[in-house]
GROMACS .gro file of C-alpha atoms in nm:
model
  324
    1MET     CA    1   0.657  -1.768   1.267
    2LYS     CA    2   0.477  -1.509   1.060
    3GLU     CA    3   0.312  -1.593   0.712
    4VAL     CA    4   0.541  -1.346   0.557
    5SER     CA    5   0.824  -1.601   0.608
    6LYS     CA    6   0.672  -1.820   0.343
    7LEU     CA    7   0.844  -1.628   0.074
    8LEU     CA    8   0.769  -1.882  -0.207
    9ASP     CA    9   0.381  -1.877  -0.149
   10TYR     CA   10   0.116  -1.618  -0.130
   11ARG     CA   11  -0.221  -1.547   0.056
   12PRO     CA   12  -0.500  -1.525  -0.208
   13GLY     CA   13  -0.702  -1.292   0.003
   14VAL     CA   14  -0.460  -1.011  -0.010
   15THR     CA   15  -0.602  -0.712  -0.176
   16VAL     CA   16  -0.392  -0.415  -0.321
   17LEU     CA   17  -0.538  -0.066  -0.328
   18ASP     CA   18  -0.368   0.219  -0.550
   19ALA     CA   19  -0.390   0.547  -0.347
   20THR     CA   20  -0.171   0.747  -0.594
   21LEU     CA   21  -0.441   1.010  -0.703
   22ARG     CA   22  -0.579   1.064  -0.357
   23ASP     CA   23  -0.267   1.077  -0.144
   24GLY     CA   24  -0.062   1.210  -0.430
   25GLY     CA   25  -0.304   1.473  -0.500
   26LEU     CA   26  -0.208   1.624  -0.170
   27VAL     CA   27   0.113   1.743  -0.297
   28ASN     CA   28  -0.010   1.911  -0.614
   29ASP     CA   29  -0.368   2.000  -0.507
   30PHE     CA   30  -0.505   1.738  -0.732
   31TYR     CA   31  -0.413   1.897  -1.063
   32PHE     CA   32  -0.339   1.571  -1.241
   33THR     CA   33  -0.391   1.575  -1.627
   34ASP     CA   34  -0.652   1.337  -1.783
   35GLU     CA   35  -0.355   1.181  -1.975
   36PHE     CA   36  -0.193   1.090  -1.626
   37VAL     CA   37  -0.516   0.962  -1.469
   38LYS     CA   38  -0.615   0.749  -1.775
   39ALA     CA   39  -0.257   0.592  -1.801
   40LEU     CA   40  -0.273   0.516  -1.415
   41TYR     CA   41  -0.600   0.345  -1.463
   42ARG     CA   42  -0.476   0.137  -1.764
   43THR     CA   43  -0.147   0.059  -1.565
   44ASN     CA   44  -0.348  -0.063  -1.268
   45ILE     CA   45  -0.539  -0.289  -1.487
   46ARG     CA   46  -0.233  -0.431  -1.645
   47ALA     CA   47  -0.059  -0.457  -1.305
   48GLY     CA   48  -0.353  -0.658  -1.148
   49VAL     CA   49  -0.415  -0.400  -0.887
   50ASP     CA   50  -0.758  -0.461  -0.704
   51TYR     CA   51  -0.871  -0.105  -0.633
   52MET     CA   52  -0.791   0.241  -0.767
   53GLU     CA   53  -0.873   0.534  -0.536
   54PHE     CA   54  -0.951   0.842  -0.756
   55GLY     CA   55  -0.944   1.111  -0.469
   56TYR     CA   56  -1.201   1.269  -0.223
   57LYS     CA   57  -1.554   1.353  -0.217
   58ALA     CA   58  -1.491   1.676  -0.058
   59SER     CA   59  -1.740   1.948   0.018
   60LYS     CA   60  -1.756   2.222  -0.242
   61GLU     CA   61  -1.893   2.449   0.029
   62MET     CA   62  -1.591   2.388   0.253
   63PHE     CA   63  -1.321   2.381  -0.036
   64ASP     CA   64  -1.302   2.624  -0.318
   65ALA     CA   65  -1.328   2.432  -0.647
   66ASN     CA   66  -1.115   2.694  -0.821
   67LYS     CA   67  -0.833   2.610  -0.600
   68PHE     CA   68  -0.810   2.234  -0.650
   69GLY     CA   69  -0.820   1.989  -0.938
   70LYS     CA   70  -1.125   1.785  -0.988
   71TRP     CA   71  -1.008   1.480  -0.799
   72LYS     CA   72  -1.046   1.660  -0.477
   73PHE     CA   73  -1.421   1.635  -0.544
   74CYS     CA   74  -1.453   1.316  -0.775
   75ASN     CA   75  -1.767   1.387  -0.947
   76ASP     CA   76  -1.909   1.073  -1.087
   77ASP     CA   77  -1.913   1.201  -1.443
   78ASP     CA   78  -1.538   1.302  -1.423
   79ILE     CA   79  -1.463   0.945  -1.316
   80ARG     CA   80  -1.676   0.797  -1.597
   81ALA     CA   81  -1.475   1.003  -1.845
   82ILE     CA   82  -1.179   0.803  -1.738
   83VAL     CA   83  -1.309   0.457  -1.685
   84GLY     CA   84  -1.639   0.442  -1.912
   85ASP     CA   85  -1.844   0.146  -1.794
   86ASN     CA   86  -1.516  -0.004  -1.625
   87ASP     CA   87  -1.576  -0.339  -1.770
   88THR     CA   88  -1.268  -0.466  -1.584
   89ASP     CA   89  -1.169  -0.647  -1.271
   90LEU     CA   90  -1.035  -0.309  -1.119
   91LYS     CA   91  -1.267  -0.154  -0.876
   92ILE     CA   92  -1.304   0.224  -0.806
   93ALA     CA   93  -1.270   0.384  -0.470
   94VAL     CA   94  -1.312   0.742  -0.326
   95MET     CA   95  -1.236   0.874   0.026
   96ALA     CA   96  -1.485   1.085   0.229
   97ASP     CA   97  -1.360   1.254   0.535
   98VAL     CA   98  -1.590   1.295   0.834
   99GLY     CA   99  -1.701   1.660   0.851
  100ARG     CA  100  -1.549   1.761   0.516
  101CYS     CA  101  -1.796   1.628   0.284
  102ASP     CA  102  -2.158   1.651   0.192
  103TYR     CA  103  -2.208   1.264   0.152
  104LYS     CA  104  -2.569   1.264   0.183
  105GLN     CA  105  -2.600   1.458  -0.158
  106ASP     CA  106  -2.267   1.401  -0.312
  107ILE     CA  107  -2.247   1.020  -0.279
  108LEU     CA  108  -2.516   0.873  -0.515
  109ASN     CA  109  -2.674   0.539  -0.503
  110ARG     CA  110  -2.435   0.275  -0.614
  111SER     CA  111  -2.660   0.172  -0.900
  112ASP     CA  112  -2.610   0.526  -1.043
  113SER     CA  113  -2.230   0.550  -0.975
  114PRO     CA  114  -1.908   0.420  -1.132
  115ILE     CA  115  -1.764   0.379  -0.766
  116ASP     CA  116  -1.754   0.056  -0.580
  117LEU     CA  117  -1.582   0.154  -0.260
  118ILE     CA  118  -1.633   0.444  -0.017
  119ARG     CA  119  -1.347   0.499   0.234
  120VAL     CA  120  -1.457   0.676   0.530
  121ALA     CA  121  -1.175   0.860   0.698
  122THR     CA  122  -1.210   0.966   1.068
  123TYR     CA  123  -1.027   1.056   1.373
  124LEU     CA  124  -1.115   0.896   1.716
  125SER     CA  125  -1.303   1.195   1.813
  126THR     CA  126  -1.552   1.165   1.524
  127ILE     CA  127  -1.639   0.807   1.537
  128PRO     CA  128  -2.002   0.851   1.564
  129GLY     CA  129  -2.011   1.059   1.257
  130ALA     CA  130  -1.806   0.783   1.078
  131ALA     CA  131  -2.054   0.523   1.183
  132GLU     CA  132  -2.347   0.744   1.029
  133MET     CA  133  -2.134   0.772   0.700
  134ILE     CA  134  -2.081   0.397   0.689
  135GLU     CA  135  -2.456   0.332   0.744
  136ASP     CA  136  -2.544   0.576   0.467
  137ALA     CA  137  -2.301   0.432   0.216
  138LYS     CA  138  -2.409   0.073   0.283
  139ARG     CA  139  -2.779   0.166   0.239
  140LYS     CA  140  -2.674   0.309  -0.098
  141GLY     CA  141  -2.510  -0.027  -0.195
  142TYR     CA  142  -2.131   0.030  -0.154
  143GLU     CA  143  -1.847  -0.156  -0.012
  144VAL     CA  144  -1.717   0.063   0.272
  145SER     CA  145  -1.389   0.070   0.450
  146CYS     CA  146  -1.285   0.300   0.746
  147ASN     CA  147  -0.943   0.463   0.804
  148ILE     CA  148  -0.891   0.567   1.171
  149MET     CA  149  -0.635   0.832   1.131
  150ALA     CA  150  -0.355   0.935   1.376
  151ILE     CA  151  -0.369   0.630   1.594
  152SER     CA  152  -0.008   0.679   1.699
  153ASN     CA  153  -0.158   0.948   1.926
  154SER     CA  154  -0.427   0.743   2.079
  155GLN     CA  155  -0.479   0.564   2.406
  156GLU     CA  156  -0.533   0.193   2.354
  157SER     CA  157  -0.851   0.202   2.560
  158ASP     CA  158  -0.999   0.466   2.329
  159LEU     CA  159  -0.876   0.276   2.025
  160LYS     CA  160  -1.069  -0.047   2.142
  161ALA     CA  161  -1.373   0.146   2.210
  162ALA     CA  162  -1.374   0.294   1.875
  163LEU     CA  163  -1.313  -0.052   1.702
  164ASP     CA  164  -1.597  -0.196   1.900
  165MET     CA  165  -1.827   0.085   1.787
  166LEU     CA  166  -1.717   0.048   1.422
  167GLY     CA  167  -1.738  -0.330   1.442
  168ARG     CA  168  -2.105  -0.288   1.511
  169THR     CA  169  -2.161  -0.111   1.183
  170PRO     CA  170  -2.177  -0.280   0.849
  171VAL     CA  171  -1.820  -0.159   0.752
  172ASP     CA  172  -1.622  -0.421   0.542
  173VAL     CA  173  -1.277  -0.319   0.617
  174LEU     CA  174  -1.104  -0.132   0.919
  175TYR     CA  175  -0.777   0.030   0.841
  176ILE     CA  176  -0.484   0.085   1.050
  177VAL     CA  177  -0.330   0.429   0.943
  178ASP     CA  178   0.012   0.543   1.041
  179SER     CA  179  -0.065   0.905   0.965
  180PHE     CA  180   0.267   1.049   1.100
  181GLY     CA  181   0.506   0.780   0.968
  182SER     CA  182   0.602   0.732   1.333
  183LEU     CA  183   0.529   0.358   1.402
  184TYR     CA  184   0.791   0.082   1.393
  185PRO     CA  185   0.719  -0.280   1.268
  186GLU     CA  186   0.710  -0.405   1.634
  187GLN     CA  187   0.437  -0.162   1.715
  188ILE     CA  188   0.245  -0.251   1.396
  189ALA     CA  189   0.243  -0.608   1.518
  190ARG     CA  190   0.093  -0.492   1.852
  191ILE     CA  191  -0.168  -0.278   1.676
  192VAL     CA  192  -0.275  -0.557   1.433
  193ASP     CA  193  -0.336  -0.779   1.748
  194ILE     CA  194  -0.572  -0.509   1.882
  195TYR     CA  195  -0.755  -0.469   1.554
  196MET     CA  196  -0.773  -0.837   1.489
  197GLU     CA  197  -0.954  -0.900   1.819
  198PHE     CA  198  -1.248  -0.674   1.679
  199ALA     CA  199  -1.216  -0.801   1.312
  200GLU     CA  200  -1.253  -1.160   1.431
  201LYS     CA  201  -1.536  -1.057   1.678
  202TYR     CA  202  -1.750  -0.890   1.410
  203ASN     CA  203  -1.616  -1.057   1.079
  204LYS     CA  204  -1.418  -0.770   0.942
  205LYS     CA  205  -1.127  -0.737   0.708
  206LEU     CA  206  -0.821  -0.540   0.812
  207GLY     CA  207  -0.615  -0.289   0.593
  208ILE     CA  208  -0.298  -0.082   0.643
  209HIS     CA  209  -0.209   0.269   0.502
  210ALA     CA  210   0.152   0.349   0.579
  211HIS     CA  211   0.358   0.678   0.559
  212ASN     CA  212   0.726   0.686   0.477
  213ASN     CA  213   0.863   0.955   0.730
  214GLN     CA  214   1.118   0.697   0.875
  215GLN     CA  215   1.138   0.491   0.551
  216LEU     CA  216   0.934   0.229   0.717
  217ALA     CA  217   0.612   0.235   0.508
  218PHE     CA  218   0.710  -0.083   0.302
  219ALA     CA  219   0.840  -0.263   0.609
  220ASN     CA  220   0.529  -0.169   0.822
  221THR     CA  221   0.315  -0.290   0.524
  222ILE     CA  222   0.478  -0.631   0.488
  223GLU     CA  223   0.491  -0.672   0.870
  224ALA     CA  224   0.107  -0.613   0.873
  225VAL     CA  225   0.035  -0.861   0.588
  226GLY     CA  226   0.260  -1.118   0.771
  227ASP     CA  227   0.038  -1.066   1.072
  228GLY     CA  228  -0.291  -1.115   0.875
  229VAL     CA  229  -0.385  -0.778   0.732
  230ASP     CA  230  -0.534  -0.835   0.384
  231TRP     CA  231  -0.589  -0.479   0.240
  232LEU     CA  232  -0.266  -0.304   0.146
  233ASP     CA  233  -0.249   0.056   0.030
  234ALA     CA  234   0.044   0.164  -0.198
  235THR     CA  235   0.136   0.454  -0.445
  236TYR     CA  236   0.338   0.459  -0.750
  237ALA     CA  237   0.691   0.568  -0.655
  238SER     CA  238   0.558   0.649  -0.303
  239LEU     CA  239   0.380   0.954  -0.437
  240GLY     CA  240   0.184   1.103  -0.150
  241ARG     CA  241   0.168   1.360   0.120
  242GLY     CA  242   0.510   1.457   0.274
  243ALA     CA  243   0.719   1.174   0.288
  244GLY     CA  244   0.489   0.953   0.068
  245ASN     CA  245   0.360   0.610   0.119
  246CYS     CA  246   0.441   0.230   0.057
  247ALA     CA  247   0.570   0.217  -0.290
  248MET     CA  248   0.353   0.000  -0.531
  249GLU     CA  249   0.675  -0.129  -0.710
  250LEU     CA  250   0.809  -0.245  -0.379
  251LEU     CA  251   0.478  -0.403  -0.279
  252LEU     CA  252   0.398  -0.589  -0.597
  253GLY     CA  253   0.759  -0.694  -0.619
  254PHE     CA  254   0.713  -0.847  -0.277
  255LEU     CA  255   0.384  -1.019  -0.320
  256LYS     CA  256   0.406  -1.358  -0.495
  257ASN     CA  257   0.048  -1.374  -0.625
  258PRO     CA  258   0.102  -1.428  -0.997
  259LYS     CA  259  -0.200  -1.197  -1.071
  260TYR     CA  260   0.018  -0.907  -0.984
  261ASN     CA  261   0.275  -0.769  -1.247
  262VAL     CA  262   0.533  -0.522  -1.145
  263TYR     CA  263   0.651  -0.435  -1.503
  264PRO     CA  264   0.366  -0.195  -1.585
  265VAL     CA  265   0.432   0.002  -1.267
  266ILE     CA  266   0.789   0.041  -1.365
  267GLN     CA  267   0.675   0.162  -1.698
  268PHE     CA  268   0.430   0.416  -1.553
  269VAL     CA  269   0.700   0.545  -1.305
  270GLU     CA  270   0.939   0.599  -1.599
  271GLU     CA  271   0.683   0.771  -1.832
  272HIS     CA  272   0.470   0.967  -1.594
  273ILE     CA  273   0.586   0.999  -1.245
  274ASN     CA  274   0.934   1.126  -1.345
  275LYS     CA  275   0.755   1.402  -1.558
  276LEU     CA  276   0.586   1.512  -1.230
  277LYS     CA  277   0.926   1.537  -1.070
  278ASP     CA  278   1.054   1.729  -1.369
  279GLU     CA  279   0.758   1.972  -1.336
  280GLY     CA  280   0.861   2.037  -0.964
  281VAL     CA  281   0.612   1.831  -0.760
  282VAL     CA  282   0.802   1.745  -0.461
  283TRP     CA  283   0.739   1.439  -0.216
  284GLY     CA  284   0.943   1.170  -0.047
  285TYR     CA  285   1.168   1.100   0.240
  286ASP     CA  286   1.384   1.377   0.371
  287LEU     CA  287   1.517   1.489   0.714
  288GLN     CA  288   1.221   1.709   0.791
  289TYR     CA  289   0.984   1.425   0.757
  290LEU     CA  290   1.217   1.180   0.959
  291MET     CA  291   1.205   1.448   1.242
  292THR     CA  292   0.836   1.484   1.249
  293GLY     CA  293   0.809   1.108   1.241
  294LEU     CA  294   1.043   1.054   1.531
  295LEU     CA  295   0.865   1.311   1.742
  296ASN     CA  296   0.516   1.155   1.637
  297GLN     CA  297   0.398   1.488   1.511
  298HIS     CA  298   0.168   1.571   1.221
  299PRO     CA  299   0.395   1.647   0.919
  300ARG     CA  300   0.249   1.986   0.850
  301THR     CA  301   0.552   2.172   0.971
  302ALA     CA  302   0.786   1.963   0.754
  303ILE     CA  303   0.547   2.023   0.459
  304GLN     CA  304   0.588   2.394   0.517
  305PHE     CA  305   0.971   2.364   0.560
  306THR     CA  306   0.970   2.185   0.213
  307LYS     CA  307   0.759   2.458   0.059
  308ASP     CA  308   0.988   2.725   0.200
  309LYS     CA  309   1.293   2.532   0.051
  310ARG     CA  310   1.470   2.555   0.382
  311ARG     CA  311   1.786   2.352   0.451
  312ASP     CA  312   1.856   2.456   0.811
  313TYR     CA  313   1.748   2.116   0.948
  314SER     CA  314   1.893   2.161   1.279
  315GLU     CA  315   1.710   2.481   1.347
  316PHE     CA  316   1.407   2.306   1.234
  317TYR     CA  317   1.455   2.033   1.469
  318ARG     CA  318   1.493   2.282   1.765
  319GLU     CA  319   1.169   2.452   1.647
  320ILE     CA  320   0.956   2.132   1.651
  321VAL     CA  321   1.101   2.004   1.968
  322ALA     CA  322   1.009   2.313   2.141
  323GLN     CA  323   0.634   2.258   2.015
  324ASP     CA  324   0.625   1.908   2.138
   0.00000   0.00000   0.00000
């Protein structure tokens, strides 16, 4: 029987990471007001959330700074303007994509930065680059996690080889990422078994980052925690790319650790997330995202469908089946 069945108890090692700014930034090009970000920071502290991910350390040579808000780049001074000395229990994270960042120059030494955790994002094809970034971040004094993206398209043998390579690095947390929102809880359980083999071998923690294309982000997250995964990503009101993510209000409502408090989350959604919706920011489950999830496809076509304000779902389904 899974630990998740012990609904009156909790596992103290569980860690919650708020990815609202980073994943949510993908739906509004990271144009969040300072008021929104400061309120989110304060809410995470009140809610007992363990880490807050501010956004990306993206390359300013690859991405035009005039076309994105500042959380695409997460300059340390911009983070300090929000958190000050961050004399709190909440830790600060940023994501760095292999091949899309200038990590050697843009990620400073930990002693000179407000950031605590570097989240390296990689595909199976770029694992050597991820290993180099992990080593660099560790030398600079950071905690480091690694998100292996699009694993629903991977061969098990390739995934095991990648986990073995990453296990030999000083990475702290290895993340299961359901990039396409195509996985079911039974598959998550199997994938956790694969990851756990290498986590135990190399003494690593495991995390999960789920997408909600089939309305399974929460179900897959609590499946994973029941199987021994400790690091759990969530976003407020599921704010995130396409169909969004595991909802923070669902997750904190499920976890029984008294350090977590769902009420501030509900307040933030009411006061700030609803305002984003009123301003026309669009995310969340819809048929087009279900379809790409069912077909195990990247949601880019569904995102474009949404931007074009299309409603011809059956025609869209015919189009993406033809591409499959």
